[in-house]
Amino acid sequence: MIMQEFVIRIRQRDGSEYEPSSIRGIISSLDTGAISDAEIDQLYATGELGNHNPRSLINTLWFKTTTHFGIRGGGTEHKQLMWGDIQLGIEGSEEFLEFNERQTKTRTDSDTNNIRRQKPRMYATGTERCPVVTYKQYADHRPMIFSADDHPFYLAVDTNKVNPADHAQWFLAAPIGRNKLDSIMKKMAERAGLPALMNGKRLTNTSASKRLCQKLLQSNVPDTQAILITGHKNAGSLNNYRVLSNDQRQSISNLLYITRLT
C-alpha cells in the first residue's frame, strides 16, 4: 500500500507526472546498489563484458556509455541513442569518444539548465578494456548501409553470423529490442553467476548509473563538474548518491581515533 501511494502521488518539481520508465527507475533504485569493481571484473572474466562476440560488444558499449556519459541505465535514453551521437575524435595523439547530446523529449533548448554545457568524453586506455577499441570493433561489424548519423546506435544481433572468428557483419540493419536494453544488467549478472541479491542490493541497470555518481563523488570531483558528466539538472540531485567508501570510512575512523588520543 505504501509503494502504491508513492507511485500515485510522486510528481516532478513543476507538478507534472513522471514518465512510466522514470517511475520504474525510481522504484528499482530503492533496492539497487552501485556495481562494484569486483563485480565488473567478474563480468569481464566470464565474457559478459569485452570484445569477444556480438553480445559482449553490445553489453560493453551499454556499460561504458552509462558509466562515462551518464546515459540513463534504463532503456529509454539508450533506445533513443543514434550512431552519430557518439563520435570518434583525436586530440594530439589521444583518441577519444565524445557524446554529442541531442534534443529529446526530456532535454530541450527551452530549459538551459537541462542541456550540458560541455560534451563528456572517454579516452583510449591502451588496455584490453579500452572503450575506443570496443567502439571500432563494433563499427567494423555493423552493416555499412546502417551506420549513418541518424541510425540507431544499438543494433540487433544477426544470429546467423555469430562466429567470433568471422570478421563479417555481426549485426542486423535493425534496432535492438527495448526489453533487452531494459534488462541488460540483470541478464549479464545472471550469466556471470553473480548473486541476484547480495548484501541487500540487486544488480540492475541503475547499478551502473549509481556507480558513475558515487565514483565521482568519492573522488572529490566538484558537484558542478560532476553533473557535466552525469547529466543531472543541478548539483543538488547528487545528494541521493552520497555514500562513504570503505577507504573513506576507515580514514574517518582513524581521524577520530587519533583525535581521542590527543
CSV table of C-alpha atoms in Angstrom, one decimal:
chain,number,residue,atom,x,y,z
A,1,MET,CA,0.0,0.0,0.0
A,2,ILE,CA,2.8,2.4,0.8
A,3,MET,CA,4.5,1.8,-2.5
A,4,GLN,CA,1.2,2.2,-4.4
A,5,GLU,CA,0.6,5.5,-2.7
A,6,PHE,CA,4.1,6.6,-3.5
A,7,VAL,CA,3.6,5.8,-7.2
A,8,ILE,CA,0.3,7.7,-7.3
A,9,ARG,CA,1.5,10.8,-5.6
A,10,ILE,CA,5.0,11.3,-6.9
A,11,ARG,CA,5.5,14.3,-9.1
A,12,GLN,CA,8.2,16.4,-10.7
A,13,ARG,CA,9.2,19.8,-9.4
A,14,ASP,CA,6.8,21.5,-11.8
A,15,GLY,CA,3.9,19.3,-10.7
A,16,SER,CA,3.8,17.2,-13.8
A,17,GLU,CA,3.8,13.4,-13.8
A,18,TYR,CA,6.9,11.3,-14.4
A,19,GLU,CA,7.2,9.1,-17.4
A,20,PRO,CA,6.4,5.4,-16.6
A,21,SER,CA,10.0,4.5,-17.4
A,22,SER,CA,11.2,7.1,-14.9
A,23,ILE,CA,9.0,5.7,-12.2
A,24,ARG,CA,10.3,2.2,-12.8
A,25,GLY,CA,13.8,3.6,-12.4
A,26,ILE,CA,13.0,5.3,-9.1
A,27,ILE,CA,11.4,2.1,-7.7
A,28,SER,CA,14.2,-0.1,-8.8
A,29,SER,CA,16.8,2.2,-7.3
A,30,LEU,CA,15.3,1.7,-3.9
A,31,ASP,CA,17.0,-1.8,-3.6
A,32,THR,CA,19.7,-1.3,-6.2
A,33,GLY,CA,23.3,-0.8,-5.3
A,34,ALA,CA,26.2,0.5,-7.4
A,35,ILE,CA,28.1,-2.2,-9.2
A,36,SER,CA,31.5,-2.8,-7.6
A,37,ASP,CA,34.9,-3.2,-9.1
A,38,ALA,CA,35.0,-6.9,-8.2
A,39,GLU,CA,31.6,-7.5,-9.9
A,40,ILE,CA,32.9,-5.7,-13.0
A,41,ASP,CA,35.9,-7.9,-13.0
A,42,GLN,CA,33.6,-10.9,-12.9
A,43,LEU,CA,31.7,-9.7,-15.9
A,44,TYR,CA,34.9,-9.4,-17.9
A,45,ALA,CA,36.2,-12.8,-16.6
A,46,THR,CA,33.0,-14.5,-17.8
A,47,GLY,CA,33.0,-12.8,-21.2
A,48,GLU,CA,29.8,-10.8,-20.5
A,49,LEU,CA,31.9,-7.6,-21.0
A,50,GLY,CA,34.7,-7.5,-23.6
A,51,ASN,CA,35.1,-7.6,-27.3
A,52,HIS,CA,34.7,-11.3,-27.9
A,53,ASN,CA,31.4,-11.6,-29.7
A,54,PRO,CA,28.3,-9.5,-30.6
A,55,ARG,CA,26.6,-9.7,-27.2
A,56,SER,CA,29.7,-8.7,-25.3
A,57,LEU,CA,30.2,-5.8,-27.6
A,58,ILE,CA,26.7,-4.5,-27.0
A,59,ASN,CA,27.0,-5.1,-23.3
A,60,THR,CA,30.3,-3.2,-23.1
A,61,LEU,CA,29.1,-0.3,-25.1
A,62,TRP,CA,26.0,0.0,-23.0
A,63,PHE,CA,28.1,-0.2,-19.8
A,64,LYS,CA,30.7,2.4,-21.0
A,65,THR,CA,28.1,4.9,-22.2
A,66,THR,CA,26.2,4.6,-19.0
A,67,THR,CA,29.2,5.0,-16.7
A,68,HIS,CA,31.1,7.6,-18.7
A,69,PHE,CA,28.4,9.7,-20.4
A,70,GLY,CA,25.7,9.5,-17.8
A,71,ILE,CA,23.2,8.0,-20.2
A,72,ARG,CA,20.4,6.6,-18.0
A,73,GLY,CA,20.6,2.9,-17.4
A,74,GLY,CA,17.0,2.1,-18.4
A,75,GLY,CA,16.0,1.5,-22.0
A,76,THR,CA,14.5,5.0,-22.8
A,77,GLU,CA,17.7,7.1,-23.3
A,78,HIS,CA,19.7,4.2,-24.7
A,79,LYS,CA,16.9,3.4,-27.1
A,80,GLN,CA,17.0,7.0,-28.3
A,81,LEU,CA,20.8,6.9,-28.9
A,82,MET,CA,21.8,7.3,-32.5
A,83,TRP,CA,25.1,6.3,-34.2
A,84,GLY,CA,26.0,9.9,-34.8
A,85,ASP,CA,25.5,10.8,-31.1
A,86,ILE,CA,28.9,9.3,-30.2
A,87,GLN,CA,31.9,10.5,-32.3
A,88,LEU,CA,35.4,9.2,-32.5
A,89,GLY,CA,37.9,12.0,-32.2
A,90,ILE,CA,41.6,12.6,-31.7
A,91,GLU,CA,43.5,15.4,-29.9
A,92,GLY,CA,47.2,15.3,-30.4
A,93,SER,CA,47.9,11.6,-30.1
A,94,GLU,CA,45.0,10.8,-27.8
A,95,GLU,CA,41.9,9.1,-29.3
A,96,PHE,CA,38.6,9.6,-27.5
A,97,LEU,CA,34.8,9.1,-27.9
A,98,GLU,CA,32.7,12.2,-27.4
A,99,PHE,CA,29.0,12.2,-26.6
A,100,ASN,CA,27.0,14.8,-28.6
A,101,GLU,CA,23.8,15.1,-26.7
A,102,ARG,CA,20.8,15.8,-28.9
A,103,GLN,CA,17.5,17.4,-28.0
A,104,THR,CA,15.0,14.9,-26.8
A,105,LYS,CA,11.6,14.9,-25.2
A,106,THR,CA,13.2,15.4,-21.8
A,107,ARG,CA,16.1,17.6,-22.8
A,108,THR,CA,15.3,20.7,-24.9
A,109,ASP,CA,16.8,24.1,-25.5
A,110,SER,CA,13.8,25.7,-23.8
A,111,ASP,CA,15.4,24.7,-20.5
A,112,THR,CA,19.1,25.8,-20.5
A,113,ASN,CA,19.7,24.0,-17.2
A,114,ASN,CA,18.8,20.8,-18.9
A,115,ILE,CA,21.4,20.9,-21.6
A,116,ARG,CA,25.0,20.0,-20.9
A,117,ARG,CA,27.4,22.9,-21.4
A,118,GLN,CA,30.3,20.5,-22.2
A,119,LYS,CA,30.5,17.3,-24.1
A,120,PRO,CA,31.7,14.3,-22.0
A,121,ARG,CA,34.5,12.1,-23.3
A,122,MET,CA,36.1,8.8,-22.7
A,123,TYR,CA,39.7,8.3,-23.8
A,124,ALA,CA,41.6,5.4,-25.2
A,125,THR,CA,43.3,3.5,-22.4
A,126,GLY,CA,45.7,1.2,-24.3
A,127,THR,CA,44.4,-1.8,-22.3
A,128,GLU,CA,42.2,-4.8,-23.1
A,129,ARG,CA,39.2,-2.8,-21.7
A,130,CYS,CA,39.8,0.2,-24.0
A,131,PRO,CA,36.5,1.8,-25.0
A,132,VAL,CA,37.9,3.1,-28.3
A,133,VAL,CA,38.9,-0.4,-29.3
A,134,THR,CA,35.4,-1.7,-28.5
A,135,TYR,CA,33.8,1.1,-30.5
A,136,LYS,CA,36.0,0.5,-33.5
A,137,GLN,CA,35.2,-3.2,-33.5
A,138,TYR,CA,31.5,-2.5,-33.2
A,139,ALA,CA,31.8,-0.1,-36.2
A,140,ASP,CA,33.6,-2.8,-38.2
A,141,HIS,CA,30.8,-5.3,-37.6
A,142,ARG,CA,27.8,-3.0,-38.3
A,143,PRO,CA,26.1,-3.0,-41.7
A,144,MET,CA,27.8,-0.3,-43.7
A,145,ILE,CA,24.4,0.8,-45.1
A,146,PHE,CA,23.1,1.2,-41.5
A,147,SER,CA,25.8,3.5,-40.0
A,148,ALA,CA,24.5,6.9,-40.8
A,149,ASP,CA,24.3,9.5,-38.0
A,150,ASP,CA,20.5,9.1,-37.7
A,151,HIS,CA,20.6,5.3,-37.5
A,152,PRO,CA,20.1,3.5,-34.1
A,153,PHE,CA,23.2,3.1,-32.1
A,154,TYR,CA,22.3,-0.4,-30.7
A,155,LEU,CA,21.6,-3.0,-33.3
A,156,ALA,CA,20.1,-6.5,-33.1
A,157,VAL,CA,22.5,-9.4,-33.4
A,158,ASP,CA,22.5,-11.4,-36.7
A,159,THR,CA,22.2,-14.9,-35.2
A,160,ASN,CA,23.3,-16.4,-38.5
A,161,LYS,CA,26.7,-14.7,-38.2
A,162,VAL,CA,27.8,-15.1,-34.6
A,163,ASN,CA,31.2,-16.8,-35.1
A,164,PRO,CA,33.7,-14.5,-33.4
A,165,ALA,CA,36.4,-15.7,-35.8
A,166,ASP,CA,34.3,-14.4,-38.7
A,167,HIS,CA,35.1,-10.7,-39.3
A,168,ALA,CA,32.0,-10.2,-41.4
A,169,GLN,CA,28.8,-8.4,-40.4
A,170,TRP,CA,27.6,-9.4,-36.9
A,171,PHE,CA,24.5,-7.1,-36.7
A,172,LEU,CA,21.3,-6.6,-38.5
A,173,ALA,CA,20.1,-3.3,-40.0
A,174,ALA,CA,17.5,-3.1,-37.2
A,175,PRO,CA,17.5,-1.7,-33.7
A,176,ILE,CA,17.9,-3.9,-30.6
A,177,GLY,CA,14.6,-4.5,-28.7
A,178,ARG,CA,13.6,-2.2,-25.8
A,179,ASN,CA,13.1,-5.1,-23.4
A,180,LYS,CA,16.7,-6.3,-24.0
A,181,LEU,CA,18.1,-2.9,-23.1
A,182,ASP,CA,15.8,-2.6,-20.1
A,183,SER,CA,17.2,-5.9,-18.6
A,184,ILE,CA,20.7,-5.9,-19.9
A,185,MET,CA,22.5,-5.6,-16.5
A,186,LYS,CA,20.2,-8.2,-14.9
A,187,LYS,CA,20.9,-10.7,-17.7
A,188,MET,CA,24.6,-10.1,-17.6
A,189,ALA,CA,24.7,-10.7,-13.8
A,190,GLU,CA,22.7,-13.9,-14.2
A,191,ARG,CA,25.0,-15.3,-16.9
A,192,ALA,CA,28.1,-14.3,-15.0
A,193,GLY,CA,26.9,-16.1,-11.9
A,194,LEU,CA,26.6,-13.0,-9.7
A,195,PRO,CA,24.1,-13.4,-6.9
A,196,ALA,CA,20.6,-12.0,-7.6
A,197,LEU,CA,20.8,-10.3,-4.2
A,198,MET,CA,24.0,-9.6,-2.2
A,199,ASN,CA,24.3,-7.5,0.9
A,200,GLY,CA,20.7,-6.3,0.4
A,201,LYS,CA,21.3,-4.9,-3.1
A,202,ARG,CA,20.3,-6.0,-6.5
A,203,LEU,CA,22.2,-5.5,-9.8
A,204,THR,CA,20.0,-3.7,-12.3
A,205,ASN,CA,20.6,-1.1,-15.0
A,206,THR,CA,20.5,1.5,-12.3
A,207,SER,CA,23.6,-0.1,-10.7
A,208,ALA,CA,25.8,1.3,-13.5
A,209,SER,CA,24.4,4.8,-13.2
A,210,LYS,CA,24.9,4.7,-9.4
A,211,ARG,CA,28.5,3.7,-9.9
A,212,LEU,CA,29.2,6.7,-12.0
A,213,CYS,CA,27.7,9.2,-9.5
A,214,GLN,CA,29.4,7.5,-6.5
A,215,LYS,CA,32.8,7.3,-8.2
A,216,LEU,CA,32.8,11.0,-9.0
A,217,LEU,CA,31.7,12.0,-5.5
A,218,GLN,CA,34.1,9.7,-3.7
A,219,SER,CA,36.9,11.0,-5.8
A,220,ASN,CA,36.1,14.6,-4.7
A,221,VAL,CA,35.1,15.8,-8.1
A,222,PRO,CA,33.2,19.1,-7.5
A,223,ASP,CA,29.5,18.7,-7.9
A,224,THR,CA,29.4,21.4,-10.5
A,225,GLN,CA,31.8,19.4,-12.6
A,226,ALA,CA,30.2,16.0,-11.9
A,227,ILE,CA,26.8,17.0,-13.3
A,228,LEU,CA,28.5,17.8,-16.6
A,229,ILE,CA,29.1,14.0,-16.8
A,230,THR,CA,26.1,12.6,-15.0
A,231,GLY,CA,23.6,14.8,-16.9
A,232,HIS,CA,21.7,15.9,-13.8
A,233,LYS,CA,20.0,19.2,-14.0
A,234,ASN,CA,21.5,20.6,-10.8
A,235,ALA,CA,24.2,19.7,-8.2
A,236,GLY,CA,21.6,19.0,-5.5
A,237,SER,CA,20.4,15.9,-7.4
A,238,LEU,CA,23.7,14.2,-6.5
A,239,ASN,CA,22.9,14.2,-2.8
A,240,ASN,CA,20.9,11.0,-3.3
A,241,TYR,CA,24.2,9.2,-4.3
A,242,ARG,CA,26.4,10.3,-1.4
A,243,VAL,CA,27.8,7.3,0.4
A,244,LEU,CA,31.1,6.7,2.1
A,245,SER,CA,33.6,4.2,0.5
A,246,ASN,CA,35.4,1.8,2.7
A,247,ASP,CA,38.6,3.8,2.4
A,248,GLN,CA,36.7,6.9,3.5
A,249,ARG,CA,35.1,5.2,6.4
A,250,GLN,CA,38.5,3.9,7.5
A,251,SER,CA,40.0,7.4,7.2
A,252,ILE,CA,37.3,8.9,9.3
A,253,SER,CA,37.7,6.2,11.9
A,254,ASN,CA,41.4,6.8,12.0
A,255,LEU,CA,40.9,10.5,12.3
A,256,LEU,CA,38.5,10.1,15.2
A,257,TYR,CA,40.9,7.6,16.9
A,258,ILE,CA,43.8,10.0,16.6
A,259,THR,CA,41.6,12.8,17.9
A,260,ARG,CA,40.8,10.8,21.0
A,261,LEU,CA,44.4,10.3,21.8
A,262,THR,CA,45.4,13.9,21.5
